[in-house]
Short mmCIF file of C-alpha atoms in Angstrom, two decimals:
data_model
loop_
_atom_site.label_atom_id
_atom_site.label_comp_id
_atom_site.label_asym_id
_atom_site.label_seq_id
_atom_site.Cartn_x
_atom_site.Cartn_y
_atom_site.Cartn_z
CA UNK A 3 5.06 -24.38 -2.76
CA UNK A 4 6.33 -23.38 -6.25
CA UNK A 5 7.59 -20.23 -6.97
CA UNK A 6 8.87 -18.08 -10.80
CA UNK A 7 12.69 -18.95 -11.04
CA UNK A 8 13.08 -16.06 -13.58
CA UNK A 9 14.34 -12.71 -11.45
CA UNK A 10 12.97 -9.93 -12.76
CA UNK A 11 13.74 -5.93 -13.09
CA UNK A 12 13.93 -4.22 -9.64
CA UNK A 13 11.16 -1.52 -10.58
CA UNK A 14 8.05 -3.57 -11.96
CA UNK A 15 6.74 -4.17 -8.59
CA UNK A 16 7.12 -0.14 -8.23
CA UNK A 17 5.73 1.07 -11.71
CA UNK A 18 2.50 -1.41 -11.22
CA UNK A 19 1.96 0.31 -8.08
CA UNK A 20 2.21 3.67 -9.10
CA UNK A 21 -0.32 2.95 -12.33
CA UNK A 22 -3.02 1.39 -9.75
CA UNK A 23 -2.42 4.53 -7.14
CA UNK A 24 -3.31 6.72 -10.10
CA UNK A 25 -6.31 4.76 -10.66
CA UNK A 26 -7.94 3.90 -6.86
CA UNK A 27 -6.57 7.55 -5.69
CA UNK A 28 -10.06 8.90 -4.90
CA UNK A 29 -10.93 5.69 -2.74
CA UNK A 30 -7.51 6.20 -0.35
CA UNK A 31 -7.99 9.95 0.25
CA UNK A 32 -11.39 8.73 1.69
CA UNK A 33 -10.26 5.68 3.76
CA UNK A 34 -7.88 8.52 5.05
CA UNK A 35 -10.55 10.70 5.55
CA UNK A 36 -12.80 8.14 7.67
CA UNK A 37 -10.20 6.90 9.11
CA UNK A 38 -9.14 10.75 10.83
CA UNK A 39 -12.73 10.93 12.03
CA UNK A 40 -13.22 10.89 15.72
CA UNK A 41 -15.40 9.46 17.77
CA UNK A 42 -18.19 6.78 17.24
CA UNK A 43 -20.35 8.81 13.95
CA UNK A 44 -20.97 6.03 11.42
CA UNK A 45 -20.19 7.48 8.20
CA UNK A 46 -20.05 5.38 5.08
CA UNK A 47 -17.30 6.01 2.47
CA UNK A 48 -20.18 7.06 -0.54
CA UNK A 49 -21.53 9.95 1.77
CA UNK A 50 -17.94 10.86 2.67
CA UNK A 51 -17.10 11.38 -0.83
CA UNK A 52 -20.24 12.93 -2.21
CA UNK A 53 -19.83 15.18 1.07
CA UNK A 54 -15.61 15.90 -0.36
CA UNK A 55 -16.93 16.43 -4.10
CA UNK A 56 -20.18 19.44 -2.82
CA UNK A 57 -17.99 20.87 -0.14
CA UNK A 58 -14.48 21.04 -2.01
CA UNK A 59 -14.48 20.11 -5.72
CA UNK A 60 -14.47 16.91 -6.85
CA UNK A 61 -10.80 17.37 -8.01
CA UNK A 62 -10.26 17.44 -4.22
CA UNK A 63 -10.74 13.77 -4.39
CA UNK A 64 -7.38 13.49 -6.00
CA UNK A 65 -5.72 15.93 -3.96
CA UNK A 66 -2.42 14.42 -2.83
CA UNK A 67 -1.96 12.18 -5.95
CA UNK A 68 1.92 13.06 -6.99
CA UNK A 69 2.33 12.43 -2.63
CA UNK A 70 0.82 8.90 -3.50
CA UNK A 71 2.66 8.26 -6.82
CA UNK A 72 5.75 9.33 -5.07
CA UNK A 73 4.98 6.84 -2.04
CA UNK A 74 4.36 3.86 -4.43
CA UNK A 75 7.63 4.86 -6.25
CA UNK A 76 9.85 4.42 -2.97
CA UNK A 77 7.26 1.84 -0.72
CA UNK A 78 6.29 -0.28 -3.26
CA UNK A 79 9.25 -0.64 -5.69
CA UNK A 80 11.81 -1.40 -2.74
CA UNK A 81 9.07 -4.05 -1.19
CA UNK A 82 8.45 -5.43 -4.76
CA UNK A 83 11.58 -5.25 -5.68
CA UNK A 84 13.78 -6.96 -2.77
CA UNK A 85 10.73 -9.64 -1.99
CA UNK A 86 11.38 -10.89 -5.94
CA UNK A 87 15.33 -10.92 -5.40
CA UNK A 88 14.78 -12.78 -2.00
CA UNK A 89 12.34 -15.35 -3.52
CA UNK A 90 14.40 -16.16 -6.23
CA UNK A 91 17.35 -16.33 -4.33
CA UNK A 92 15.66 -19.01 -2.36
CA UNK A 93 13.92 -20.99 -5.02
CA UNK A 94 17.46 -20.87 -6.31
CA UNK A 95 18.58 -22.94 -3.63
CA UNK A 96 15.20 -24.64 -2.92
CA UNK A 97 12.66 -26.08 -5.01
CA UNK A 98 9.51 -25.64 -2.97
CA UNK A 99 10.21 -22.62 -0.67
CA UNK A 100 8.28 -23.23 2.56
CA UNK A 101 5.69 -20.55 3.71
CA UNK A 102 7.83 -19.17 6.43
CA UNK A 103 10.87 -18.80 4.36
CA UNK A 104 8.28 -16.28 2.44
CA UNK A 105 7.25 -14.52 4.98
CA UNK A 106 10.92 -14.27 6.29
CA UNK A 107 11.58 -12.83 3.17
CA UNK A 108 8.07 -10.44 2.86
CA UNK A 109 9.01 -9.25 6.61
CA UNK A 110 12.86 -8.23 5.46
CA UNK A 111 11.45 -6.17 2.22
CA UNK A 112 8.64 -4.80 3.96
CA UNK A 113 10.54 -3.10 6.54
CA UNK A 114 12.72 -1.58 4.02
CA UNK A 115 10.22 -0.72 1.80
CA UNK A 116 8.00 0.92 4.39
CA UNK A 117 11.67 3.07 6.18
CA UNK A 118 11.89 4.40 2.27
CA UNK A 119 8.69 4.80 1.63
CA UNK A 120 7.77 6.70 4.91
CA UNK A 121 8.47 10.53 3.89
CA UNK A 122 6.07 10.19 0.62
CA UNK A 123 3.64 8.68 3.13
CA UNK A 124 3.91 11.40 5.43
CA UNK A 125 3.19 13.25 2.82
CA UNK A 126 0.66 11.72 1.40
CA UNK A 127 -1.60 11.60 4.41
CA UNK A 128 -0.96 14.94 4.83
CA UNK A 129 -2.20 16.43 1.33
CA UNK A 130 -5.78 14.05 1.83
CA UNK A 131 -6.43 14.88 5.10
CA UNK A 132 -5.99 19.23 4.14
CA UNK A 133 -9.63 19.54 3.45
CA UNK A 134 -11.00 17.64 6.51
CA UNK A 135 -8.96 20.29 8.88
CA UNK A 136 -10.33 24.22 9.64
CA UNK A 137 -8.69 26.45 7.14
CA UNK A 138 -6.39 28.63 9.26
CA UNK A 139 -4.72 24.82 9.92
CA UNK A 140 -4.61 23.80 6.39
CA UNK A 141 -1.09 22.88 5.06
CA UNK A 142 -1.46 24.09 1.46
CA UNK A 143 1.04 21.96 0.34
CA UNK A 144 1.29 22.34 -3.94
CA UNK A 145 2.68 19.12 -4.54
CA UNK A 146 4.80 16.16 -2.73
CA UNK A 147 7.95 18.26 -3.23
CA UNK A 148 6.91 21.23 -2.13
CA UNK A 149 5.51 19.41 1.00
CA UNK A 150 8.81 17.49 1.78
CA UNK A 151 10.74 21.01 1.82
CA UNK A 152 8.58 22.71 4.14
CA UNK A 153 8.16 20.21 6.08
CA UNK A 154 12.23 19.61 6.63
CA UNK A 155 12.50 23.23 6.98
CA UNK A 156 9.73 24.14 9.38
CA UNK A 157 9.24 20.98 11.17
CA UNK A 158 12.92 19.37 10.69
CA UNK A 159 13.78 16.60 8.61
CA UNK A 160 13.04 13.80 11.30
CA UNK A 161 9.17 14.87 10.82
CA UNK A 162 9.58 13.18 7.44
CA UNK A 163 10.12 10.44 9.52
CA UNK A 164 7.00 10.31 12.06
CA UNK A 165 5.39 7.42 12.55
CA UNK A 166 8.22 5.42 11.47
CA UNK A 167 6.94 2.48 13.75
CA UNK A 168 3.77 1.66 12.70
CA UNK A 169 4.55 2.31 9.25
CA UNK A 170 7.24 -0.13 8.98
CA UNK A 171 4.82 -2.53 10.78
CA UNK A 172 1.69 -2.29 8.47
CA UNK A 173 4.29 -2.50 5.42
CA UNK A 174 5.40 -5.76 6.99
CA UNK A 175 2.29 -7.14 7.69
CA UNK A 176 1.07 -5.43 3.95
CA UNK A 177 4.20 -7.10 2.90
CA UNK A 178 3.73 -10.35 3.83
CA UNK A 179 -0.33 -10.94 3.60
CA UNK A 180 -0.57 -9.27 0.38
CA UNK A 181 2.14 -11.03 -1.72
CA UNK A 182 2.71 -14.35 0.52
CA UNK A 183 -0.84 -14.73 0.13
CA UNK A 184 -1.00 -14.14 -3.78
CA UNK A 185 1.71 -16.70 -4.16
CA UNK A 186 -0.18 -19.05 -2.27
CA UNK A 187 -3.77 -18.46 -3.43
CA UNK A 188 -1.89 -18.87 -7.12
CA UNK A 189 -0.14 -21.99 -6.04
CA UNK A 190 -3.47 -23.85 -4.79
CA UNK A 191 -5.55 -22.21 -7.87
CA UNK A 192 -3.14 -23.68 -9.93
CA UNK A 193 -2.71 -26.99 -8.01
CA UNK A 194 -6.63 -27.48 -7.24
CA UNK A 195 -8.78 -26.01 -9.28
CA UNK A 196 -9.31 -25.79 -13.58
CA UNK A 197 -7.46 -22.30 -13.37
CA UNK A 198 -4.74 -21.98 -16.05
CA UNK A 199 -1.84 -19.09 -15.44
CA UNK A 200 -3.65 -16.34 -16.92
CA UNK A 201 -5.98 -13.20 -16.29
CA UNK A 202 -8.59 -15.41 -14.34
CA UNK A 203 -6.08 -16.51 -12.29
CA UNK A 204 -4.17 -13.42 -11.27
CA UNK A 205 -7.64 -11.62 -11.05
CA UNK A 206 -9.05 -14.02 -8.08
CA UNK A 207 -5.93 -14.50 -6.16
CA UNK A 208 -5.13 -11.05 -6.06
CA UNK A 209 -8.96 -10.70 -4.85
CA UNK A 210 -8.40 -13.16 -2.41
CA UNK A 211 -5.17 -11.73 -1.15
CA UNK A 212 -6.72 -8.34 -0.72
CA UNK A 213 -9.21 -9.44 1.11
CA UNK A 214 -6.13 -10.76 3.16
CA UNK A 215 -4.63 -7.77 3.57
CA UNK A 216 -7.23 -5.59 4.02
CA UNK A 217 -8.05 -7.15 7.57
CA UNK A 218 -4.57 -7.81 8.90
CA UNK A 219 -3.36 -4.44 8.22
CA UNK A 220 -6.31 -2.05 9.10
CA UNK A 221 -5.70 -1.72 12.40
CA UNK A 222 -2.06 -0.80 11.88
CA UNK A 223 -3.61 1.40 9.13
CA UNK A 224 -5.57 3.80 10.93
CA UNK A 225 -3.17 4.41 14.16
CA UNK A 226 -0.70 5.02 11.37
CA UNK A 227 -2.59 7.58 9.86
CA UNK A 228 -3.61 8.87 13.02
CA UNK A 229 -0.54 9.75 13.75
CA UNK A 230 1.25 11.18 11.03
CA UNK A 231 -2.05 13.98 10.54
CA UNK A 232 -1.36 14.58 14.02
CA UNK A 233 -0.59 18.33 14.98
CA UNK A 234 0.59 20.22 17.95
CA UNK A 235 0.58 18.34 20.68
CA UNK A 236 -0.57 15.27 19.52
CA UNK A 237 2.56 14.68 17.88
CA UNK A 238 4.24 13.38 20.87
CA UNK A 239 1.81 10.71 21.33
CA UNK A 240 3.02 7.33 21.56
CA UNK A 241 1.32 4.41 19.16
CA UNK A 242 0.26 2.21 22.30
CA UNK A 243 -1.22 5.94 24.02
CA UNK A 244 -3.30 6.27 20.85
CA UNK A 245 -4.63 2.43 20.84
CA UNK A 246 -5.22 3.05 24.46
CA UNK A 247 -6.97 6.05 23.48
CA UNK A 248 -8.93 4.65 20.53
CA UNK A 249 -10.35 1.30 22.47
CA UNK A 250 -11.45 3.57 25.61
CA UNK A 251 -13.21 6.24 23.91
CA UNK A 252 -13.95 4.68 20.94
CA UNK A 253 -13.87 0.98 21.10
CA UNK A 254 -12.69 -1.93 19.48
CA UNK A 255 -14.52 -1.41 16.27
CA UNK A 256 -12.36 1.75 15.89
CA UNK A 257 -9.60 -0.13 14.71
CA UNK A 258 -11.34 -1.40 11.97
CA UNK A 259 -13.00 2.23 10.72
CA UNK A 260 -13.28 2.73 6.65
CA UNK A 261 -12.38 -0.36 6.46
CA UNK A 262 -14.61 -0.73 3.47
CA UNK A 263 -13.06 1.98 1.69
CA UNK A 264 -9.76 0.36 2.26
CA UNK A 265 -10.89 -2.68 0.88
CA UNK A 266 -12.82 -1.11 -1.82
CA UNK A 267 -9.60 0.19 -2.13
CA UNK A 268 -7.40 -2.33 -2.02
CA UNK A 269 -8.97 -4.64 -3.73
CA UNK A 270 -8.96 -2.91 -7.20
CA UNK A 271 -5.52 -1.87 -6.19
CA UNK A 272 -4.09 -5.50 -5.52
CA UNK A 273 -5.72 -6.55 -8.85
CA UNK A 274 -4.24 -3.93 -10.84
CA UNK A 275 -0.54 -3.59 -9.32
CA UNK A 276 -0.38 -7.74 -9.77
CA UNK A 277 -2.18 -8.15 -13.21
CA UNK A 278 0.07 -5.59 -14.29
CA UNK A 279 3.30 -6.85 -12.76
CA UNK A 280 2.19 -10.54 -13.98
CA UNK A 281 1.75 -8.90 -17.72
CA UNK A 282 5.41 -7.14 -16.95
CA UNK A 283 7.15 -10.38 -16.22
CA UNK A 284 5.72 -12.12 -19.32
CA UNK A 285 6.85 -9.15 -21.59
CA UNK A 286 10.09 -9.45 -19.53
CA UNK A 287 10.37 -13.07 -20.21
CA UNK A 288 9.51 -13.05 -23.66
CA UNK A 289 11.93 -10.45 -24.69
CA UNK A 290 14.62 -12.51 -22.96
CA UNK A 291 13.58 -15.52 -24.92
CA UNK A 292 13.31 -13.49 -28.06
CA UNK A 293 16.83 -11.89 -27.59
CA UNK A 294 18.20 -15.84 -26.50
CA UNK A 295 16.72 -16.80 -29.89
CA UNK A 296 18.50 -13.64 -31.86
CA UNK A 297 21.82 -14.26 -29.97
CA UNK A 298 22.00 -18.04 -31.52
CA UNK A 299 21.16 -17.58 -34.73
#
């Protein structure tokens, strides 16, 4: 498959990220939310927001935001940013990249991305999850800053790490099905149907690779989560003693809870961070090509 030969700036992949976290906010801290519920209560992610906005505020359902702009600005910019240097690396050595080459690539800047990303995520998870827990165990955290310095000082700074594992999993597996999958949904668009390169074209395969996405990563998703709002002595619980946990007591459908919400979530998301890194590159690319034509004249 064909892939852009033009490398582009390190921190697009990053910046798109943090403009569509600012946007689908509300819909994470409630995939978050369901996904911290226990047991087998089937709550829908409408009534679990109306039930956020009576009980705290509805500016509750953007508590955590700077958390969330600060995970996007580590996460995504590194995973972005070194899956674009790979890829064009590659094409710059071969002409049609092979699907596994790309998700050799994907794997590599997903696990760095997610290992950078994790504190902010930690974090993150954190600040949304405050209002679900009694108040005499609420963190009170004021902002993503504040939350990474108590949390080194009273917890140590290896808490910032928890849940290293199956965070560096999902963002492999987020990685690779999200943007693997966009190139190739763009590639056959492009290839097989009357699609031009353009909004309409960006729009559905970023649909299409959400959908992606969504599925392969929510279970990684929710033990992920599970863990890092863990407290006491739940924090020494292994990832395979949770799944064991969650399929006994809860079943297999646990592993799939708000997933709704996290596609309602990701979808809008996926759209956003790639019609905006798409419009990025062409401003990118057209300023290069302006300055080329300045430079010879």
């Amino acid at each position: 498959m064909s892939t852009a030969k033009r490398s582009t700036p390190f921190y697009f992949g990053g910046l798109s990220s943090c403009v569509a976290a600012m946007v689908v906010h509300p819909l994470d801290l409630t995939k978050v939310r369901l996904q911290n519920m226990k047991g087998n209560g089937k709550v829908g992610m409408l009534a679990t927001m109306i039930k956020i906005a009576r009980n705290e505020g509805p500016l509750r359902l953007y508590a955590g935001l700077s958390a969330s702009i600060l995970r996007q600005a580590t996460y995504s910019t590194v995973r972005f940013g070194v899956y674009d240097k790979l890829k064009h690396n590659l094409a710059s050595t071969t002409q049609n990249p092979s699907v596994w080459q790309l998700l050799i690539c994907s794997s590599a800047a997903g696990a760095l991305g997610g290992a950078c990303g994790n504190p902010g995520d930690v974090i993150n998870v954190r600040m949304q999850n405050d209002g679900q827990l009694p108040p005499h165990q609420r963190r009170n955290y004021k902002s993503a800053l504040d939350g990474i310095i108590r949390m080194s000082r009273e917890e140590g700074v290896t808490a910032l790490f928890r849940g290293l594992g199956p965070n560096v999993n999902r963002a492999i597996l987020m990685t690779s099905s999200q943007c693997v999958s966009y190139d190739i949904f763009k590639d056959l668009l492009l290839r097989h149907s009357p699609m031009q390169d353009g909004l309409t074209l960006h729009f559905t395969s970023s649909v299409l690779a959400g959908l992606v996405a969504t599925t392969v990563c929510s279970p990684v998703d929710v033990i992920k989560t599970r863990i890092m709002a863990a407290s006491g002595k739940e924090r020494k619980i292994s990832s395979l003693t949770i799944m064991g946990q969650m399929y006994k007591m809860e079943g297999m459908r646990s592993f799939f809870k708000g997933w709704t919400p996290a596609f309602i979530r990701l979808g809008p998301q996926t759209i956003i961070t790639f019609v905006v890194l798409e419009q990025l590159k062409t401003w990118h690319q057209a300023f290069g090509e302006r300055q080329l034509i300045v430079v010879k004249i």
